[in-house]
């Protein structure tokens, strides 16, 4: 991995505002917990980033908990099957899962009635904010120019980054709304992910892309794409000249995240034991190395932090989905 790419990854973590990871107090352990293997449900298929992160955490926390932690993949239904499996499992501490950003969007899209309220949120360990990227060979080279072009040509410019209703699509639409524009002022070209969307950008098929900086790092290094702004709370120190939207007087931020949760009804004592084990794992050198190599932004949000973060994230995503006409 190139030195600058590694720096991008490290900076993405910093740009998301991580602090030191305090190890939470365990409280009083439930007697004899845990005393047999734990299942960690991953809501996507094997082989992807969420699966890899699930397996890494499982391998790390088993050392602290003293029992095997086995990852079981439950893909399907855009995440509905896996998230439902997490929520509907027995709340005895022997089944946990890795919910993702989609738990705050699926119910708005009418794909399930399930929401974060049907789980015991334990922590978030990863989050990546989208940036707004243009081609270096294109006519737009500044944020101000892009905004002017959108205003002057409503419904003419094209953007991409993921499927319709995906995190990067919602990021773009939230930005447009916060900037006083309409969600249909830009045509979203659905794509399977950031990689094909960025190739489309370089080829001139779309005017801009919203995706995370790690996903675009290689093309940024090659000077084929240029980030104009990032939808995070603070600037990325590797790209110190790229402002946050809030610095550009647009009150909007978003991050696609992954975390750990237990079924609703899991006791606070058991949840505390799991949180403590995850907190230790996140501080390990193995975890830090993995996150750098994968290009994931490291963020620690405790169960206490999630009491305010999840309702706010859910509400924000609901507003955007409703504005898109996707609310069911």
CSV table of C-alpha atoms in Angstrom, one decimal:
chain,number,residue,atom,x,y,z
A,1,UNK,CA,0.0,0.0,0.0
A,2,UNK,CA,1.4,3.4,-0.9
A,3,UNK,CA,2.4,5.7,1.9
A,4,UNK,CA,-0.2,8.3,0.9
A,5,UNK,CA,-3.0,5.7,0.8
A,6,UNK,CA,-2.1,4.6,4.3
A,7,UNK,CA,-2.2,8.2,5.4
A,8,UNK,CA,-5.6,8.6,3.8
A,9,UNK,CA,-6.9,5.7,5.9
A,10,UNK,CA,-5.5,7.1,9.1
A,11,UNK,CA,-6.9,10.5,8.4
A,12,UNK,CA,-10.3,9.2,7.7
A,13,UNK,CA,-10.4,7.9,11.2
A,14,UNK,CA,-9.3,11.3,12.5
A,15,UNK,CA,-11.7,13.1,10.3
A,16,UNK,CA,-14.6,11.3,11.9
A,17,UNK,CA,-13.6,12.7,15.3
A,18,UNK,CA,-12.2,9.6,17.1
A,19,UNK,CA,-10.8,10.0,20.5
A,20,UNK,CA,-9.0,7.6,22.8
A,21,UNK,CA,-11.0,4.5,23.3
A,22,UNK,CA,-12.0,4.3,27.0
A,23,UNK,CA,-12.6,0.8,28.2
A,24,UNK,CA,-16.1,0.8,29.6
A,25,UNK,CA,-16.8,-0.5,33.1
A,26,UNK,CA,-18.1,-4.1,33.0
A,27,UNK,CA,-20.4,-3.7,35.9
A,28,UNK,CA,-21.2,-7.0,37.7
A,29,UNK,CA,-20.8,-10.0,35.4
A,30,UNK,CA,-23.8,-12.3,35.1
A,31,UNK,CA,-22.6,-15.5,37.0
A,32,UNK,CA,-20.9,-17.9,34.7
A,33,UNK,CA,-21.3,-15.7,31.6
A,34,UNK,CA,-20.1,-16.6,29.1
A,35,UNK,CA,-19.7,-20.3,29.5
A,36,UNK,CA,-20.3,-21.6,26.0
A,37,UNK,CA,-19.8,-20.4,22.4
A,38,UNK,CA,-21.3,-17.1,21.2
A,39,UNK,CA,-22.7,-16.5,17.7
A,40,UNK,CA,-22.1,-13.2,15.9
A,41,UNK,CA,-24.6,-12.7,13.1
A,42,UNK,CA,-23.3,-10.8,10.0
A,43,UNK,CA,-26.2,-9.4,7.9
A,44,UNK,CA,-24.3,-9.7,4.6
A,45,UNK,CA,-22.6,-12.5,2.6
A,46,UNK,CA,-19.2,-13.8,3.3
A,47,UNK,CA,-16.3,-12.1,1.6
A,48,UNK,CA,-17.1,-8.4,2.0
A,49,UNK,CA,-15.9,-5.7,4.4
A,50,UNK,CA,-18.7,-6.3,6.9
A,51,UNK,CA,-18.0,-10.0,7.0
A,52,UNK,CA,-14.2,-9.4,7.4
A,53,UNK,CA,-14.7,-7.0,10.2
A,54,UNK,CA,-17.2,-9.3,11.9
A,55,UNK,CA,-14.6,-12.2,11.8
A,56,UNK,CA,-11.8,-10.0,13.1
A,57,UNK,CA,-13.8,-8.8,16.1
A,58,UNK,CA,-15.0,-12.4,16.8
A,59,UNK,CA,-11.4,-13.6,16.8
A,60,UNK,CA,-10.3,-10.8,19.1
A,61,UNK,CA,-13.1,-10.8,21.7
A,62,UNK,CA,-12.9,-14.6,22.2
A,63,UNK,CA,-9.5,-14.0,23.9
A,64,UNK,CA,-11.1,-11.7,26.4
A,65,UNK,CA,-14.4,-13.6,26.9
A,66,UNK,CA,-12.7,-17.0,27.0
A,67,UNK,CA,-15.2,-18.8,24.7
A,68,UNK,CA,-15.3,-19.2,20.9
A,69,UNK,CA,-17.2,-16.6,18.9
A,70,UNK,CA,-18.6,-18.0,15.7
A,71,UNK,CA,-19.6,-15.7,12.8
A,72,UNK,CA,-22.8,-16.8,10.9
A,73,UNK,CA,-23.7,-14.9,7.7
A,74,UNK,CA,-27.4,-14.2,7.1
A,75,UNK,CA,-27.5,-12.2,3.9
A,76,UNK,CA,-30.6,-11.3,1.9
A,77,UNK,CA,-33.3,-8.7,1.6
A,78,UNK,CA,-30.9,-5.8,1.5
A,79,UNK,CA,-29.9,-6.6,5.0
A,80,UNK,CA,-33.4,-7.4,6.3
A,81,UNK,CA,-32.8,-11.1,6.9
A,82,UNK,CA,-29.6,-10.6,8.9
A,83,UNK,CA,-30.8,-7.7,11.0
A,84,UNK,CA,-34.1,-9.6,11.8
A,85,UNK,CA,-32.0,-12.6,12.9
A,86,UNK,CA,-30.1,-10.4,15.3
A,87,UNK,CA,-33.3,-8.8,16.7
A,88,UNK,CA,-35.2,-12.1,17.0
A,89,UNK,CA,-32.6,-14.2,18.7
A,90,UNK,CA,-32.7,-15.2,22.3
A,91,UNK,CA,-31.6,-12.3,24.6
A,92,UNK,CA,-29.3,-14.5,26.6
A,93,UNK,CA,-26.0,-13.0,25.5
A,94,UNK,CA,-25.1,-15.9,23.3
A,95,UNK,CA,-26.2,-14.3,20.0
A,96,UNK,CA,-25.0,-10.8,19.0
A,97,UNK,CA,-24.6,-9.2,15.6
A,98,UNK,CA,-23.1,-6.5,13.5
A,99,UNK,CA,-25.9,-4.1,12.5
A,100,UNK,CA,-25.0,-1.5,9.8
A,101,UNK,CA,-26.1,1.9,8.8
A,102,UNK,CA,-29.1,0.3,7.0
A,103,UNK,CA,-30.8,-0.4,10.3
A,104,UNK,CA,-31.7,3.3,10.2
A,105,UNK,CA,-33.1,3.2,6.6
A,106,UNK,CA,-34.7,-0.2,6.0
A,107,UNK,CA,-37.9,0.6,7.9
A,108,UNK,CA,-38.3,4.0,6.1
A,109,UNK,CA,-38.0,2.2,2.7
A,110,UNK,CA,-40.8,-0.2,3.7
A,111,UNK,CA,-38.6,-3.3,3.6
A,112,UNK,CA,-39.3,-4.2,7.2
A,113,UNK,CA,-40.8,-2.8,10.4
A,114,UNK,CA,-37.5,-3.5,12.2
A,115,UNK,CA,-35.4,-0.6,13.5
A,116,UNK,CA,-32.6,0.0,15.9
A,117,UNK,CA,-35.2,0.1,18.7
A,118,UNK,CA,-35.6,-3.7,18.3
A,119,UNK,CA,-32.0,-4.2,19.5
A,120,UNK,CA,-29.7,-3.4,22.4
A,121,UNK,CA,-27.1,-1.2,20.7
A,122,UNK,CA,-23.7,-1.9,22.2
A,123,UNK,CA,-21.2,0.2,20.1
A,124,UNK,CA,-20.1,1.4,16.7
A,125,UNK,CA,-16.5,0.7,15.6
A,126,UNK,CA,-16.4,1.9,12.1
A,127,UNK,CA,-17.8,4.8,10.1
A,128,UNK,CA,-16.9,6.5,6.8
A,129,UNK,CA,-18.3,9.8,5.5
A,130,UNK,CA,-18.9,10.4,1.8
A,131,UNK,CA,-16.9,13.1,-0.1
A,132,UNK,CA,-18.1,14.9,-3.2
A,133,UNK,CA,-15.7,14.1,-6.0
A,134,UNK,CA,-15.3,15.3,-9.6
A,135,UNK,CA,-13.0,14.4,-12.4
A,136,UNK,CA,-9.8,16.4,-12.7
A,137,UNK,CA,-10.4,16.7,-16.4
A,138,UNK,CA,-13.9,17.9,-16.1
A,139,UNK,CA,-15.3,21.5,-16.2
A,140,UNK,CA,-16.0,21.6,-12.5
A,141,UNK,CA,-13.1,22.0,-10.1
A,142,UNK,CA,-14.6,23.8,-7.1
A,143,UNK,CA,-17.5,23.2,-4.8
A,144,UNK,CA,-18.9,26.7,-5.5
A,145,UNK,CA,-18.9,26.0,-9.3
A,146,UNK,CA,-20.6,22.6,-8.8
A,147,UNK,CA,-23.3,24.2,-6.7
A,148,UNK,CA,-23.8,27.0,-9.3
A,149,UNK,CA,-24.1,24.5,-12.1
A,150,UNK,CA,-26.7,22.4,-10.3
A,151,UNK,CA,-28.8,25.5,-9.5
A,152,UNK,CA,-28.5,26.7,-13.1
A,153,UNK,CA,-29.3,23.3,-14.6
A,154,UNK,CA,-31.8,21.5,-12.4
A,155,UNK,CA,-32.2,17.9,-13.3
A,156,UNK,CA,-29.4,18.0,-15.8
A,157,UNK,CA,-26.3,16.9,-13.9
A,158,UNK,CA,-25.7,13.3,-13.1
A,159,UNK,CA,-24.2,11.7,-10.0
A,160,UNK,CA,-23.5,8.1,-8.8
A,161,UNK,CA,-22.0,6.1,-6.0
A,162,UNK,CA,-24.3,3.3,-5.0
A,163,UNK,CA,-27.8,1.9,-5.5
A,164,UNK,CA,-30.9,4.1,-5.1
A,165,UNK,CA,-31.6,4.6,-1.4
A,166,UNK,CA,-28.0,3.5,-0.5
A,167,UNK,CA,-25.9,5.5,2.0
A,168,UNK,CA,-24.0,7.5,-0.6
A,169,UNK,CA,-27.2,8.4,-2.4
A,170,UNK,CA,-28.8,9.5,0.8
A,171,UNK,CA,-25.7,11.5,1.6
A,172,UNK,CA,-26.0,13.4,-1.7
A,173,UNK,CA,-29.7,14.1,-1.3
A,174,UNK,CA,-29.2,15.2,2.3
A,175,UNK,CA,-26.6,17.7,1.1
A,176,UNK,CA,-28.8,19.0,-1.7
A,177,UNK,CA,-31.7,19.5,0.8
A,178,UNK,CA,-29.4,21.2,3.3
A,179,UNK,CA,-28.1,23.5,0.5
A,180,UNK,CA,-31.7,24.6,-0.3
A,181,UNK,CA,-32.0,22.4,-3.4
A,182,UNK,CA,-34.4,19.6,-4.4
A,183,UNK,CA,-33.4,15.9,-4.4
A,184,UNK,CA,-34.3,15.7,-8.1
A,185,UNK,CA,-32.1,18.6,-9.1
A,186,UNK,CA,-29.4,16.0,-9.7
A,187,UNK,CA,-30.1,12.7,-11.5
A,188,UNK,CA,-28.8,9.7,-9.6
A,189,UNK,CA,-27.4,7.0,-11.7
A,190,UNK,CA,-27.6,3.8,-9.6
A,191,UNK,CA,-24.6,1.6,-9.5
A,192,UNK,CA,-23.3,-1.4,-7.6
A,193,UNK,CA,-20.8,0.6,-5.6
A,194,UNK,CA,-18.2,3.3,-5.5
A,195,UNK,CA,-15.6,1.5,-7.8
A,196,UNK,CA,-17.8,1.4,-11.0
A,197,UNK,CA,-19.2,4.8,-10.2
A,198,UNK,CA,-15.7,6.3,-10.0
A,199,UNK,CA,-14.8,4.7,-13.3
A,200,UNK,CA,-17.9,6.2,-14.8
A,201,UNK,CA,-16.8,9.6,-13.4
A,202,UNK,CA,-13.4,9.3,-15.0
A,203,UNK,CA,-15.0,8.3,-18.3
A,204,UNK,CA,-17.2,11.3,-18.2
A,205,UNK,CA,-20.5,9.4,-17.8
A,206,UNK,CA,-21.5,11.3,-14.6
A,207,UNK,CA,-20.7,14.8,-13.3
A,208,UNK,CA,-19.7,13.8,-9.8
A,209,UNK,CA,-19.6,11.0,-7.3
A,210,UNK,CA,-20.3,10.7,-3.6
A,211,UNK,CA,-18.4,8.0,-1.8
A,212,UNK,CA,-15.8,7.6,1.0
A,213,UNK,CA,-12.2,8.9,0.6
A,214,UNK,CA,-10.7,5.4,1.1
A,215,UNK,CA,-12.8,4.1,-1.8
A,216,UNK,CA,-11.4,6.9,-4.0
A,217,UNK,CA,-7.9,7.1,-2.6
A,218,UNK,CA,-6.2,5.4,-5.5
A,219,UNK,CA,-7.8,7.7,-8.1
A,220,UNK,CA,-7.1,10.7,-6.0
A,221,UNK,CA,-3.4,9.7,-5.8
A,222,UNK,CA,-3.4,9.3,-9.6
A,223,UNK,CA,-4.9,12.8,-9.9
A,224,UNK,CA,-7.9,11.5,-11.8
A,225,UNK,CA,-10.5,12.6,-9.3
A,226,UNK,CA,-10.6,15.5,-6.9
A,227,UNK,CA,-12.6,15.8,-3.7
A,228,UNK,CA,-14.4,19.1,-3.3
A,229,UNK,CA,-16.0,18.7,0.2
A,230,UNK,CA,-16.6,16.0,2.8
A,231,UNK,CA,-19.8,15.2,4.7
A,232,UNK,CA,-18.0,14.8,8.1
A,233,UNK,CA,-17.8,16.9,11.2
A,234,UNK,CA,-14.1,17.9,10.8
A,235,UNK,CA,-11.6,18.2,7.9
A,236,UNK,CA,-9.5,15.3,6.8
A,237,UNK,CA,-5.9,16.2,7.7
A,238,UNK,CA,-4.5,14.4,4.7
A,239,UNK,CA,-6.6,16.7,2.5
A,240,UNK,CA,-6.5,19.9,4.6
A,241,UNK,CA,-7.7,22.1,1.8
A,242,UNK,CA,-11.0,20.1,1.4
A,243,UNK,CA,-13.6,21.7,3.6
A,244,UNK,CA,-16.5,20.1,5.4
A,245,UNK,CA,-20.0,21.0,4.2
A,246,UNK,CA,-20.6,22.8,7.5
A,247,UNK,CA,-17.6,25.0,6.7
A,248,UNK,CA,-19.4,25.8,3.5
A,249,UNK,CA,-22.5,26.9,5.4
A,250,UNK,CA,-24.3,23.6,4.7
A,251,UNK,CA,-25.5,21.9,7.9
A,252,UNK,CA,-25.3,18.3,6.8
A,253,UNK,CA,-23.1,15.3,7.7
A,254,UNK,CA,-23.5,11.5,7.3
A,255,UNK,CA,-21.4,8.4,7.9
A,256,UNK,CA,-22.0,4.8,6.9
A,257,UNK,CA,-21.2,2.7,10.0
A,258,UNK,CA,-20.9,-0.8,11.4
A,259,UNK,CA,-21.4,-1.7,15.0
A,260,UNK,CA,-22.3,-4.4,17.5
A,261,UNK,CA,-25.8,-5.0,19.0
A,262,UNK,CA,-27.6,-7.7,20.9
A,263,UNK,CA,-31.3,-8.8,20.8
A,264,UNK,CA,-33.8,-6.6,22.7
A,265,UNK,CA,-34.1,-7.8,26.2
A,266,UNK,CA,-30.4,-8.6,26.7
A,267,UNK,CA,-29.5,-7.7,30.3
A,268,UNK,CA,-27.4,-4.5,30.9
A,269,UNK,CA,-24.8,-6.6,32.7
A,270,UNK,CA,-24.3,-8.9,29.7
A,271,UNK,CA,-24.2,-6.0,27.3
A,272,UNK,CA,-21.6,-4.3,29.4
A,273,UNK,CA,-19.4,-7.4,29.3
A,274,UNK,CA,-19.6,-7.5,25.5
A,275,UNK,CA,-19.0,-3.8,25.2
A,276,UNK,CA,-15.9,-4.0,27.4
A,277,UNK,CA,-14.5,-6.9,25.2
A,278,UNK,CA,-15.1,-4.9,22.0
A,279,UNK,CA,-13.5,-1.8,23.5
A,280,UNK,CA,-10.4,-3.8,24.3
A,281,UNK,CA,-10.4,-5.3,20.8
A,282,UNK,CA,-10.6,-1.9,19.1
A,283,UNK,CA,-7.5,-0.8,20.9
A,284,UNK,CA,-5.5,-3.8,19.8
A,285,UNK,CA,-2.7,-3.6,17.2
A,286,UNK,CA,-4.4,-6.3,15.2
A,287,UNK,CA,-7.5,-4.2,14.9
A,288,UNK,CA,-5.6,-1.0,14.0
A,289,UNK,CA,-3.6,-2.8,11.3
A,290,UNK,CA,-6.7,-4.4,9.8
A,291,UNK,CA,-8.5,-1.1,9.6
A,292,UNK,CA,-5.6,0.6,7.9
A,293,UNK,CA,-5.1,-2.1,5.4
A,294,UNK,CA,-8.8,-2.3,4.6
A,295,UNK,CA,-9.2,1.5,4.4
A,296,UNK,CA,-11.9,1.6,7.1
A,297,UNK,CA,-12.4,4.7,9.3
A,298,UNK,CA,-12.2,3.7,13.0
A,299,UNK,CA,-14.8,5.3,15.3
A,300,UNK,CA,-15.7,4.4,18.8
A,301,UNK,CA,-19.2,5.2,19.9
A,302,UNK,CA,-20.2,3.6,23.2
A,303,UNK,CA,-23.7,2.4,24.1
A,304,UNK,CA,-24.2,5.7,25.9
A,305,UNK,CA,-23.2,7.6,22.8
A,306,UNK,CA,-25.7,5.6,20.7
A,307,UNK,CA,-28.6,6.8,22.9
A,308,UNK,CA,-28.5,10.1,21.0
A,309,UNK,CA,-26.7,9.2,17.8
A,310,UNK,CA,-29.1,6.5,16.6
A,311,UNK,CA,-32.3,8.5,17.0
A,312,UNK,CA,-30.8,11.5,15.3
A,313,UNK,CA,-29.3,9.4,12.4
A,314,UNK,CA,-32.6,7.5,12.0
A,315,UNK,CA,-34.6,10.8,11.8
A,316,UNK,CA,-32.2,12.4,9.4
A,317,UNK,CA,-32.3,9.4,7.1
A,318,UNK,CA,-36.1,9.3,7.3
A,319,UNK,CA,-36.4,12.9,6.1
A,320,UNK,CA,-34.2,12.3,3.1
A,321,UNK,CA,-36.0,9.1,2.2
A,322,UNK,CA,-39.3,10.8,2.4
A,323,UNK,CA,-38.1,13.7,0.3
A,324,UNK,CA,-37.0,11.2,-2.3
A,325,UNK,CA,-40.5,9.7,-2.4
A,326,UNK,CA,-39.1,6.4,-1.3
A,327,UNK,CA,-40.8,6.2,2.1
A,328,UNK,CA,-43.2,3.3,2.3
